[in-house]
Tab-separated table of N, CA and C in Angstrom:
chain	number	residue	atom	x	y	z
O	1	UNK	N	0.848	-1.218	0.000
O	1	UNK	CA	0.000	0.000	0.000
O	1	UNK	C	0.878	1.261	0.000
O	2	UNK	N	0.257	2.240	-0.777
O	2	UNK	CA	1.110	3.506	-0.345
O	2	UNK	C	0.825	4.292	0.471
O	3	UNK	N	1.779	4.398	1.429
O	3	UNK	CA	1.695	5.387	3.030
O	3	UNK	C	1.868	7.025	2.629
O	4	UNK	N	2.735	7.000	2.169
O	4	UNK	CA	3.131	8.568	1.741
O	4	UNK	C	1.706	8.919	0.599
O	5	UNK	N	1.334	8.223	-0.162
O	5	UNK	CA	0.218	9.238	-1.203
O	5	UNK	C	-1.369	8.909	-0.586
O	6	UNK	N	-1.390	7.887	0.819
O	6	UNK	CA	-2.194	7.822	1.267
O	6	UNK	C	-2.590	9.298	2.170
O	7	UNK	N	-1.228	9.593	2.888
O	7	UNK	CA	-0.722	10.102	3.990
O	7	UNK	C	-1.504	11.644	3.052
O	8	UNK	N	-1.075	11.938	1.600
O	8	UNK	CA	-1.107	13.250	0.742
O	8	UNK	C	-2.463	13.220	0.575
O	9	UNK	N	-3.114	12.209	0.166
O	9	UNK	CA	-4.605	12.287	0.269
O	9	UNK	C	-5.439	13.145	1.588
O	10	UNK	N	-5.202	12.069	2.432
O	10	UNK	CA	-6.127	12.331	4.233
O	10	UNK	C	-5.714	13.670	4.278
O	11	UNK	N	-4.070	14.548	4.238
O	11	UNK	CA	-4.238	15.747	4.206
O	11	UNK	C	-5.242	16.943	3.526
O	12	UNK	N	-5.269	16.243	2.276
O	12	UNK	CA	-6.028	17.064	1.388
O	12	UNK	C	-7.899	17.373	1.913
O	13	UNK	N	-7.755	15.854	2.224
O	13	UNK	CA	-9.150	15.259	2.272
O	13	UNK	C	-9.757	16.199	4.060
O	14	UNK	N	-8.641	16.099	4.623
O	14	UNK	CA	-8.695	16.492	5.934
O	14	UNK	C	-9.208	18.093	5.954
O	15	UNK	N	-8.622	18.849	4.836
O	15	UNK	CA	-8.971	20.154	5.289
O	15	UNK	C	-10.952	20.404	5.007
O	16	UNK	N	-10.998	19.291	4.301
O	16	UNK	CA	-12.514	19.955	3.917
O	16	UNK	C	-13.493	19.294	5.286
């Protein structure tokens, strides 16, 4: 699995 573009997602996903 990828941790790091998971990790870039939840950030993204996180601000909304």
């Amino acid at each position: 699995m990828n941790q790091i573009g998971s990790e870039k997602k939840v950030r993204r996903t996180s601000r909304e």
